Amino acid sequence: MLKKFDLFLNKRALYFLVVACIVFLGLYLRLNWSLKFYGAGRQWLPDEYYYYVSTAENALKGKGFLPAFNDMPFSRGGIFVPAPLQCLFILAVYYIFGLNPFIVKIIQILFSIIAIIFCAEIGRRLVSGFAGIVFAFLFAIYPEFVFWTEILQTESNFLSMLVLLLFLLILWAKEGNTRIALYASIVLGLLCLQRGNALLMGPCLAITALLYFRNKRGIVSAIVFSFFPFCIIAPWLIRNMIVYGEPVIISSHQGIMLYISNNIHLKPLQEPYAEIVNVLEYQNKDYPYLVPEIEEKCRVYDEKKANICRDLKVSWFAYSRAYNKVFLSYIVQHPVHFIKNLALKTYNQFWLIQNVTRIAVGFFRSESVFAVLHRGILFGGLMGFIIMLVWLKNRKIYIITVMFFYFILTGALFLLTLDGRYNLYLKLFLMLYCAGGCSLFFSFAWNKFRRQLKL
């Protein structure tokens, strides 16, 4: 008995030692990238500053919780409301430490490092310690995950909170503990305030809870998943109703982004990236993706050059809502075209490689090396997905699968960007499946080898 206990301690000690090494590797890669990028005296990226940083700066200076988005070309005139949580995060750090962007990035990096530890625990609790180590290692070194820790947009903190949510859901799936469901719902509410693509996750988890636990626990968990995230979102919605008189749930431009990514003119294989078809970057109202009636109603055009766009006459919410109606009518009128394009965009988000972010890790700056990593995670993840579903057959893997398909669908609703921000979260799940599949496969192969040796 004592020998077994000593062996257990040694295994646990080795596991924690390896995880600690991975954590330090992840910290080194992130700090190295941030110091190189920040030390180069870089300017703010447009989305980074005009959405989030400027909102925090204006709030700190007493100018209101408002972005400088309307100072951008093609964006003037209409009131714009960004997703609030990243702005509040920057504002809180500015308030405590002063106007020092580098401190904000350091704290964002620390959140990412904590996520590495949670990745290890997710893999360990779901499959094995080996799976946890592989999952944490992939999360630590993946160039896209490293890249976004330097950028003060929503991606890095959303990714860190998503890892925490997955950890809590794995704990909840074991017995349906209501208190853990409450913690997960709070994290989910914060995820919604970080990015709007998490909005429908609560109802999905509520349905899953009812199917998993067909008893009182399932009903209570379903109520918690449905109700508490909305309680987190509600103050922001009420604030926007009071300040602007408009029911902005998260941000102002979700409708226009859905229309850009889903319309009758779109050809996903030929035009896979939002930068190619982004109507917001075009001034010409004759551009095929724009709807002339909406543009005439919502924008002011140059009197001498009637087709050249100037400023919005309405808020971004009103402008976006008009395009949201066109998006919904497109689904009703062309359902086959919509579903076909959804399938093509799903293919794009899995297969296409966004090379912009690979520069964050020196070893993967070679396009061919990064392609090997990307394809390896893709094929390993898809194989691991099948192996884990067939082999494990428990609530933990099923809840991960529900989340995986949720992000496949929400990711496919939007077009890819060259920096890969819209399919970033799929790679997290592929890494987990890859790690779990490798662990199960090697465990099976090793046990079979040992049995043959005994024979």
Short mmCIF file of C-alpha atoms in Angstrom, two decimals:
data_model
loop_
_atom_site.label_atom_id
_atom_site.label_comp_id
_atom_site.label_asym_id
_atom_site.label_seq_id
_atom_site.Cartn_x
_atom_site.Cartn_y
_atom_site.Cartn_z
CA MET A 1 0.00 0.00 0.00
CA LEU A 2 2.81 2.41 0.93
CA LYS A 3 4.64 1.62 -2.31
CA LYS A 4 1.50 2.43 -4.31
CA PHE A 5 1.09 5.67 -2.36
CA ASP A 6 4.73 6.64 -3.00
CA LEU A 7 4.27 5.87 -6.71
CA PHE A 8 1.13 8.04 -6.73
CA LEU A 9 3.04 10.92 -5.10
CA ASN A 10 5.87 10.58 -7.59
CA LYS A 11 3.44 10.63 -10.53
CA ARG A 12 1.65 13.67 -9.14
CA ALA A 13 4.95 15.41 -8.47
CA LEU A 14 6.13 14.70 -12.02
CA TYR A 15 2.82 15.96 -13.43
CA PHE A 16 3.01 19.24 -11.53
CA LEU A 17 6.69 19.66 -12.43
CA VAL A 18 5.97 19.28 -16.15
CA VAL A 19 2.97 21.64 -15.92
CA ALA A 20 5.15 24.20 -14.11
CA CYS A 21 7.73 24.00 -16.92
CA ILE A 22 4.96 24.52 -19.51
CA VAL A 23 3.66 27.52 -17.55
CA PHE A 24 7.12 29.12 -17.55
CA LEU A 25 7.48 28.38 -21.27
CA GLY A 26 4.13 30.05 -21.94
CA LEU A 27 5.09 33.03 -19.80
CA TYR A 28 8.43 33.40 -21.60
CA LEU A 29 6.83 33.27 -25.07
CA ARG A 30 4.19 35.83 -24.15
CA LEU A 31 6.55 38.25 -22.42
CA ASN A 32 9.11 37.90 -25.20
CA TRP A 33 6.47 38.69 -27.83
CA SER A 34 5.02 41.58 -25.85
CA LEU A 35 8.42 43.15 -25.20
CA LYS A 36 9.43 42.83 -28.85
CA PHE A 37 6.14 44.17 -30.17
CA TYR A 38 5.71 46.89 -27.53
CA GLY A 39 9.40 47.75 -27.57
CA ALA A 40 9.19 48.43 -31.29
CA GLY A 41 7.10 51.49 -30.40
CA ARG A 42 4.08 50.17 -32.22
CA GLN A 43 0.99 52.27 -32.77
CA TRP A 44 -2.43 51.15 -31.61
CA LEU A 45 -4.26 48.88 -34.02
CA PRO A 46 -7.47 50.58 -35.26
CA ASP A 47 -9.93 48.14 -33.65
CA GLU A 48 -7.83 47.97 -30.49
CA TYR A 49 -7.84 51.71 -29.90
CA TYR A 50 -11.09 52.95 -31.41
CA TYR A 51 -13.24 50.28 -29.72
CA TYR A 52 -11.68 49.57 -26.34
CA VAL A 53 -8.67 51.66 -25.29
CA SER A 54 -10.30 54.97 -26.21
CA THR A 55 -13.43 54.04 -24.24
CA ALA A 56 -11.36 53.41 -21.10
CA GLU A 57 -9.36 56.61 -21.60
CA ASN A 58 -12.48 58.73 -22.11
CA ALA A 59 -14.12 57.24 -19.02
CA LEU A 60 -10.99 57.87 -16.93
CA LYS A 61 -10.87 61.49 -18.11
CA GLY A 62 -14.53 62.04 -17.28
CA LYS A 63 -15.68 62.23 -20.90
CA GLY A 64 -18.10 59.34 -20.56
CA PHE A 65 -17.93 55.63 -21.34
CA LEU A 66 -17.73 56.33 -25.08
CA PRO A 67 -15.31 55.13 -27.78
CA ALA A 68 -13.46 57.23 -30.34
CA PHE A 69 -14.89 54.93 -33.02
CA ASN A 70 -16.59 57.80 -34.80
CA ASP A 71 -13.19 59.37 -35.50
CA MET A 72 -12.41 56.51 -37.91
CA PRO A 73 -12.97 57.04 -41.65
CA PHE A 74 -16.36 55.74 -42.87
CA SER A 75 -17.58 55.55 -39.24
CA ARG A 76 -18.39 59.16 -38.45
CA GLY A 77 -21.75 60.44 -37.37
CA GLY A 78 -23.46 57.53 -35.63
CA ILE A 79 -23.20 56.68 -31.95
CA PHE A 80 -21.32 53.40 -31.51
CA VAL A 81 -21.48 51.13 -28.44
CA PRO A 82 -18.64 48.57 -28.01
CA ALA A 83 -18.77 45.36 -25.97
CA PRO A 84 -18.11 46.62 -22.43
CA LEU A 85 -16.05 44.09 -20.47
CA GLN A 86 -12.69 44.60 -22.20
CA CYS A 87 -13.17 48.37 -21.83
CA LEU A 88 -13.94 47.93 -18.12
CA PHE A 89 -10.87 45.70 -17.70
CA ILE A 90 -8.60 48.36 -19.27
CA LEU A 91 -10.33 51.09 -17.24
CA ALA A 92 -9.84 49.20 -13.96
CA VAL A 93 -6.11 48.72 -14.60
CA TYR A 94 -5.73 52.35 -15.69
CA TYR A 95 -7.53 53.50 -12.54
CA ILE A 96 -5.21 51.48 -10.27
CA PHE A 97 -1.88 51.81 -12.10
CA GLY A 98 -2.35 54.91 -14.24
CA LEU A 99 -2.37 55.26 -18.04
CA ASN A 100 0.16 52.50 -18.66
CA PRO A 101 -0.87 50.11 -21.47
CA PHE A 102 2.05 47.78 -20.74
CA ILE A 103 0.66 46.96 -17.27
CA VAL A 104 -2.68 46.11 -18.87
CA LYS A 105 -0.92 43.71 -21.23
CA ILE A 106 1.04 42.11 -18.39
CA ILE A 107 -2.20 41.39 -16.50
CA GLN A 108 -3.78 40.04 -19.69
CA ILE A 109 -0.75 37.76 -20.07
CA LEU A 110 -1.17 36.55 -16.47
CA PHE A 111 -4.79 35.61 -17.22
CA SER A 112 -3.52 33.59 -20.18
CA ILE A 113 -0.95 31.86 -17.96
CA ILE A 114 -3.64 30.91 -15.45
CA ALA A 115 -5.60 29.49 -18.39
CA ILE A 116 -2.65 27.18 -19.15
CA ILE A 117 -2.99 25.68 -15.65
CA PHE A 118 -6.73 25.20 -16.15
CA CYS A 119 -6.03 23.53 -19.51
CA ALA A 120 -3.84 20.98 -17.74
CA GLU A 121 -6.57 20.28 -15.19
CA ILE A 122 -9.25 20.00 -17.89
CA GLY A 123 -7.22 17.39 -19.75
CA ARG A 124 -6.37 15.52 -16.53
CA ARG A 125 -9.96 15.41 -15.26
CA LEU A 126 -11.37 14.55 -18.68
CA VAL A 127 -8.86 11.86 -19.74
CA SER A 128 -5.48 11.67 -17.98
CA GLY A 129 -2.49 13.64 -16.74
CA PHE A 130 -0.76 13.04 -20.07
CA ALA A 131 -3.71 14.61 -21.91
CA GLY A 132 -3.56 17.58 -19.54
CA ILE A 133 0.14 18.08 -20.24
CA VAL A 134 -0.32 17.91 -24.03
CA PHE A 135 -3.32 20.27 -23.93
CA ALA A 136 -1.48 22.79 -21.74
CA PHE A 137 1.63 22.58 -23.95
CA LEU A 138 -0.33 23.24 -27.15
CA PHE A 139 -2.14 26.16 -25.52
CA ALA A 140 1.16 27.59 -24.26
CA ILE A 141 3.04 27.52 -27.58
CA TYR A 142 0.31 28.13 -30.17
CA PRO A 143 1.30 31.37 -31.97
CA GLU A 144 -2.24 32.77 -32.29
CA PHE A 145 -2.87 32.43 -28.55
CA VAL A 146 0.47 34.12 -27.85
CA PHE A 147 -0.20 36.87 -30.41
CA TRP A 148 -3.48 38.07 -28.90
CA THR A 149 -2.08 38.51 -25.37
CA GLU A 150 -0.25 41.61 -26.68
CA ILE A 151 -3.37 43.08 -28.32
CA LEU A 152 -5.91 44.84 -26.08
CA GLN A 153 -8.93 43.49 -27.92
CA THR A 154 -11.43 40.93 -26.65
CA GLU A 155 -9.78 37.76 -27.94
CA SER A 156 -7.21 36.87 -25.27
CA ASN A 157 -9.38 37.45 -22.20
CA PHE A 158 -12.35 35.75 -23.88
CA LEU A 159 -10.15 32.71 -24.50
CA SER A 160 -8.98 32.66 -20.86
CA MET A 161 -12.54 32.92 -19.54
CA LEU A 162 -13.69 30.22 -21.97
CA VAL A 163 -11.07 27.85 -20.53
CA LEU A 164 -12.36 28.62 -17.02
CA LEU A 165 -15.94 27.99 -18.18
CA LEU A 166 -14.96 24.61 -19.67
CA PHE A 167 -13.29 23.65 -16.39
CA LEU A 168 -16.42 24.55 -14.39
CA LEU A 169 -18.70 22.73 -16.82
CA ILE A 170 -16.61 19.56 -16.51
CA LEU A 171 -17.00 19.76 -12.72
CA TRP A 172 -20.73 20.41 -13.09
CA ALA A 173 -21.26 17.54 -15.55
CA LYS A 174 -20.17 14.98 -12.96
CA GLU A 175 -23.16 15.39 -10.62
CA GLY A 176 -25.05 18.49 -11.74
CA ASN A 177 -24.00 20.53 -8.69
CA THR A 178 -26.14 23.69 -8.59
CA ARG A 179 -23.45 25.84 -6.99
CA ILE A 180 -20.97 24.99 -9.75
CA ALA A 181 -23.70 25.73 -12.32
CA LEU A 182 -24.08 29.15 -10.70
CA TYR A 183 -20.33 29.83 -10.93
CA ALA A 184 -20.34 28.73 -14.59
CA SER A 185 -23.32 31.00 -15.30
CA ILE A 186 -21.51 34.01 -13.85
CA VAL A 187 -18.49 33.30 -16.06
CA LEU A 188 -20.84 32.85 -19.02
CA GLY A 189 -22.45 36.23 -18.34
CA LEU A 190 -19.01 37.85 -18.34
CA LEU A 191 -18.17 36.04 -21.59
CA CYS A 192 -21.27 37.60 -23.16
CA LEU A 193 -20.14 41.07 -22.07
CA GLN A 194 -16.73 40.35 -23.59
CA ARG A 195 -18.04 39.16 -26.98
CA GLY A 196 -21.58 38.82 -28.28
CA ASN A 197 -21.02 35.39 -29.82
CA ALA A 198 -21.60 33.75 -26.40
CA LEU A 199 -25.17 35.08 -26.08
CA LEU A 200 -27.01 31.86 -27.03
CA MET A 201 -24.75 29.59 -25.00
CA GLY A 202 -26.98 29.86 -21.91
CA PRO A 203 -30.07 28.35 -23.59
CA CYS A 204 -27.88 25.61 -25.13
CA LEU A 205 -26.51 24.68 -21.71
CA ALA A 206 -30.02 24.81 -20.20
CA ILE A 207 -31.31 22.29 -22.75
CA THR A 208 -28.23 20.13 -22.13
CA ALA A 209 -28.88 20.20 -18.37
CA LEU A 210 -32.47 19.01 -18.87
CA LEU A 211 -31.29 16.16 -21.11
CA TYR A 212 -28.44 15.14 -18.79
CA PHE A 213 -30.24 15.22 -15.44
CA ARG A 214 -33.91 14.45 -15.86
CA ASN A 215 -34.63 15.35 -12.27
CA LYS A 216 -34.68 18.32 -9.91
CA ARG A 217 -30.97 19.02 -10.41
CA GLY A 218 -31.41 19.24 -14.15
CA ILE A 219 -34.33 21.65 -13.83
CA VAL A 220 -32.52 23.87 -11.34
CA SER A 221 -29.34 23.90 -13.45
CA ALA A 222 -31.39 24.76 -16.55
CA ILE A 223 -32.97 27.71 -14.73
CA VAL A 224 -29.55 28.87 -13.53
CA PHE A 225 -28.00 28.68 -17.02
CA SER A 226 -30.96 30.56 -18.50
CA PHE A 227 -31.41 33.24 -15.85
CA PHE A 228 -28.08 34.22 -14.28
CA PRO A 229 -26.15 35.13 -17.47
CA PHE A 230 -29.01 37.50 -18.31
CA CYS A 231 -28.68 39.05 -14.83
CA ILE A 232 -25.04 39.84 -15.65
CA ILE A 233 -25.99 41.36 -19.02
CA ALA A 234 -29.10 43.24 -17.86
CA PRO A 235 -27.36 46.28 -16.26
CA TRP A 236 -25.53 46.99 -19.53
CA LEU A 237 -28.76 46.69 -21.52
CA ILE A 238 -30.60 48.99 -19.08
CA ARG A 239 -27.76 51.51 -19.19
CA ASN A 240 -27.90 51.64 -22.99
CA MET A 241 -31.67 52.10 -22.91
CA ILE A 242 -31.30 55.02 -20.49
CA VAL A 243 -28.31 56.68 -22.19
CA TYR A 244 -29.12 56.06 -25.86
CA GLY A 245 -32.77 55.01 -25.86
CA GLU A 246 -31.79 51.87 -27.79
CA PRO A 247 -31.79 48.22 -26.60
CA VAL A 248 -28.12 47.52 -27.35
CA ILE A 249 -27.56 44.10 -25.77
CA ILE A 250 -23.77 43.90 -26.19
CA SER A 251 -22.48 46.05 -29.06
CA SER A 252 -23.92 48.13 -31.90
CA HIS A 253 -22.76 46.39 -35.05
CA GLN A 254 -23.76 42.72 -34.81
CA GLY A 255 -26.42 43.08 -37.51
CA ILE A 256 -24.09 44.60 -40.09
CA MET A 257 -21.46 41.93 -39.39
CA LEU A 258 -24.04 39.17 -39.87
CA TYR A 259 -25.13 40.75 -43.16
CA ILE A 260 -21.53 41.05 -44.41
CA SER A 261 -21.05 37.34 -43.72
CA ASN A 262 -24.42 36.13 -45.01
CA ASN A 263 -25.83 37.57 -48.22
CA ILE A 264 -26.79 36.43 -51.70
CA HIS A 265 -23.64 37.94 -53.29
CA LEU A 266 -21.20 36.07 -51.04
CA LYS A 267 -18.88 33.40 -52.46
CA PRO A 268 -17.01 31.93 -49.44
CA LEU A 269 -14.47 29.90 -51.41
CA GLN A 270 -13.46 32.85 -53.59
CA GLU A 271 -13.90 35.48 -50.86
CA PRO A 272 -13.14 33.72 -47.56
CA TYR A 273 -11.97 36.75 -45.58
CA ALA A 274 -13.99 39.64 -44.18
CA GLU A 275 -11.33 42.11 -45.29
CA ILE A 276 -12.24 41.33 -48.92
CA VAL A 277 -15.98 42.00 -48.58
CA ASN A 278 -16.15 44.39 -45.62
CA VAL A 279 -18.68 47.00 -46.72
CA LEU A 280 -17.65 49.32 -43.90
CA GLU A 281 -14.38 50.01 -45.69
CA TYR A 282 -16.05 51.13 -48.92
CA GLN A 283 -17.43 54.59 -49.56
CA ASN A 284 -19.16 53.74 -52.82
CA LYS A 285 -22.84 52.97 -52.31
CA ASP A 286 -22.90 51.17 -55.67
CA TYR A 287 -20.67 48.48 -54.16
CA PRO A 288 -22.68 45.21 -54.57
CA TYR A 289 -22.71 44.25 -50.91
CA LEU A 290 -24.45 47.43 -49.81
CA VAL A 291 -28.23 47.86 -49.88
CA PRO A 292 -28.93 51.20 -51.65
CA GLU A 293 -32.21 51.83 -49.81
CA ILE A 294 -30.54 51.51 -46.42
CA GLU A 295 -27.56 53.62 -47.46
CA GLU A 296 -29.83 56.40 -48.78
CA LYS A 297 -31.81 56.38 -45.55
CA CYS A 298 -28.93 56.10 -43.07
CA ARG A 299 -25.99 57.96 -44.64
CA VAL A 300 -25.19 61.44 -45.93
CA TYR A 301 -23.66 61.48 -49.41
CA ASP A 302 -21.54 64.10 -51.11
CA GLU A 303 -23.72 66.46 -53.14
CA LYS A 304 -21.21 66.70 -56.00
CA LYS A 305 -20.46 62.97 -56.04
CA ALA A 306 -23.75 61.38 -55.09
CA ASN A 307 -22.35 57.89 -54.67
CA ILE A 308 -19.57 58.81 -52.23
CA CYS A 309 -20.41 58.06 -48.60
CA ARG A 310 -19.74 60.56 -45.83
CA ASP A 311 -21.38 60.31 -42.40
CA LEU A 312 -24.13 58.29 -40.76
CA LYS A 313 -27.40 60.09 -40.07
CA VAL A 314 -28.49 57.46 -37.53
CA SER A 315 -26.86 55.52 -34.70
CA TRP A 316 -24.81 52.43 -35.46
CA PHE A 317 -27.49 50.34 -33.74
CA ALA A 318 -30.20 51.66 -36.09
CA TYR A 319 -27.92 51.18 -39.11
CA SER A 320 -27.03 47.66 -38.00
CA ARG A 321 -30.65 46.75 -37.24
CA ALA A 322 -31.65 47.69 -40.79
CA TYR A 323 -29.04 45.28 -42.17
CA ASN A 324 -30.06 42.65 -39.62
CA LYS A 325 -33.54 42.62 -41.18
CA VAL A 326 -31.96 42.05 -44.61
CA PHE A 327 -29.92 39.18 -43.12
CA LEU A 328 -33.04 37.52 -41.68
CA SER A 329 -35.00 37.96 -44.91
CA TYR A 330 -32.08 36.40 -46.80
CA ILE A 331 -32.33 33.27 -44.62
CA VAL A 332 -36.09 33.03 -45.26
CA GLN A 333 -35.90 33.70 -49.01
CA HIS A 334 -32.71 31.73 -49.79
CA PRO A 335 -32.41 28.96 -47.15
CA VAL A 336 -30.50 26.57 -49.43
CA HIS A 337 -27.97 29.27 -50.38
CA PHE A 338 -27.56 30.19 -46.70
CA ILE A 339 -27.00 26.57 -45.59
CA LYS A 340 -24.57 25.92 -48.47
CA ASN A 341 -22.54 29.01 -47.58
CA LEU A 342 -22.65 28.03 -43.91
CA ALA A 343 -21.12 24.67 -44.83
CA LEU A 344 -18.44 26.33 -46.98
CA LYS A 345 -17.57 28.78 -44.19
CA THR A 346 -17.34 25.85 -41.77
CA TYR A 347 -14.83 24.24 -44.13
CA ASN A 348 -12.92 27.53 -44.34
CA GLN A 349 -12.64 28.00 -40.59
CA PHE A 350 -11.17 24.52 -40.15
CA TRP A 351 -8.93 24.29 -43.19
CA LEU A 352 -7.61 27.75 -44.08
CA ILE A 353 -4.47 28.96 -42.33
CA GLN A 354 -4.31 32.54 -41.05
CA ASN A 355 -0.60 33.33 -41.27
CA VAL A 356 -0.71 36.85 -39.83
CA THR A 357 -0.36 35.77 -36.20
CA ARG A 358 2.38 33.13 -36.57
CA ILE A 359 5.04 35.84 -36.09
CA ALA A 360 4.39 35.78 -32.32
CA VAL A 361 6.53 32.64 -31.84
CA GLY A 362 9.88 32.64 -33.64
CA PHE A 363 9.96 28.89 -34.31
CA PHE A 364 6.67 29.06 -36.26
CA ARG A 365 7.45 32.14 -38.36
CA SER A 366 8.18 29.81 -41.25
CA GLU A 367 4.91 29.30 -43.12
CA SER A 368 5.64 25.62 -43.73
CA VAL A 369 6.42 24.93 -40.04
CA PHE A 370 3.27 26.74 -38.92
CA ALA A 371 1.25 24.78 -41.49
CA VAL A 372 2.53 21.51 -39.99
CA LEU A 373 1.39 22.63 -36.52
CA HIS A 374 -1.99 23.83 -37.80
CA ARG A 375 -2.71 20.70 -39.84
CA GLY A 376 -1.41 18.45 -37.06
CA ILE A 377 -3.81 19.97 -34.53
CA LEU A 378 -6.64 19.81 -37.08
CA PHE A 379 -6.24 16.14 -38.01
CA GLY A 380 -5.23 15.11 -34.49
CA GLY A 381 -8.21 16.98 -33.08
CA LEU A 382 -10.72 15.44 -35.48
CA MET A 383 -9.37 11.93 -34.82
CA GLY A 384 -9.31 12.62 -31.10
CA PHE A 385 -12.91 13.85 -31.27
CA ILE A 386 -14.02 10.48 -32.68
CA ILE A 387 -11.85 8.45 -30.28
CA MET A 388 -13.03 10.34 -27.19
CA LEU A 389 -16.71 10.16 -28.13
CA VAL A 390 -16.50 6.40 -28.79
CA TRP A 391 -14.23 5.57 -25.86
CA LEU A 392 -15.31 7.80 -22.98
CA LYS A 393 -19.11 8.08 -23.38
CA ASN A 394 -19.66 10.27 -20.32
CA ARG A 395 -21.29 13.60 -19.53
CA LYS A 396 -17.95 15.43 -19.43
CA ILE A 397 -17.07 14.70 -23.05
CA TYR A 398 -20.65 15.38 -24.13
CA ILE A 399 -20.67 18.87 -22.57
CA ILE A 400 -17.37 19.64 -24.33
CA THR A 401 -18.94 18.44 -27.58
CA VAL A 402 -21.98 20.70 -27.11
CA MET A 403 -19.65 23.68 -26.67
CA PHE A 404 -17.56 22.61 -29.67
CA PHE A 405 -20.57 22.51 -32.00
CA TYR A 406 -21.84 25.80 -30.60
CA PHE A 407 -18.61 27.54 -31.61
CA ILE A 408 -18.58 25.78 -34.99
CA LEU A 409 -22.02 27.23 -35.73
CA THR A 410 -21.41 30.73 -34.37
CA GLY A 411 -18.02 30.84 -36.09
CA ALA A 412 -19.56 29.81 -39.42
CA LEU A 413 -22.11 32.63 -39.18
CA PHE A 414 -19.25 35.09 -39.66
CA LEU A 415 -16.49 35.36 -42.22
CA LEU A 416 -12.89 34.60 -41.36
CA THR A 417 -10.51 37.47 -40.79
CA LEU A 418 -6.88 37.43 -41.88
CA ASP A 419 -5.82 37.46 -38.21
CA GLY A 420 -8.04 34.43 -37.42
CA ARG A 421 -10.02 35.98 -34.58
CA TYR A 422 -13.36 34.37 -35.51
CA ASN A 423 -12.12 30.77 -35.56
CA LEU A 424 -9.67 31.19 -32.69
CA TYR A 425 -11.84 29.30 -30.20
CA LEU A 426 -12.30 26.24 -32.41
CA LYS A 427 -8.57 25.63 -32.12
CA LEU A 428 -8.92 25.40 -28.34
CA PHE A 429 -11.34 22.47 -28.71
CA LEU A 430 -9.23 20.81 -31.42
CA MET A 431 -6.23 20.97 -29.07
CA LEU A 432 -8.24 19.33 -26.29
CA TYR A 433 -9.48 16.57 -28.59
CA CYS A 434 -5.97 16.08 -29.98
CA ALA A 435 -4.52 15.75 -26.47
CA GLY A 436 -7.26 13.40 -25.28
CA GLY A 437 -7.11 11.26 -28.41
CA CYS A 438 -3.32 10.91 -28.17
CA SER A 439 -3.59 9.91 -24.52
CA LEU A 440 -6.23 7.25 -25.16
CA PHE A 441 -4.44 5.88 -28.23
CA PHE A 442 -1.04 5.61 -26.54
CA SER A 443 -2.61 4.12 -23.42
CA PHE A 444 -4.32 1.46 -25.54
CA ALA A 445 -1.12 0.75 -27.51
CA TRP A 446 1.00 0.54 -24.34
CA ASN A 447 -1.40 -1.82 -22.56
CA LYS A 448 -1.56 -4.05 -25.63
CA PHE A 449 2.25 -4.08 -25.82
CA ARG A 450 2.52 -5.03 -22.14
CA ARG A 451 0.03 -7.88 -22.57
CA GLN A 452 2.03 -9.23 -25.50
CA LEU A 453 5.23 -9.11 -23.42
CA LYS A 454 3.56 -11.14 -20.67
CA LEU A 455 2.47 -13.73 -23.23
#
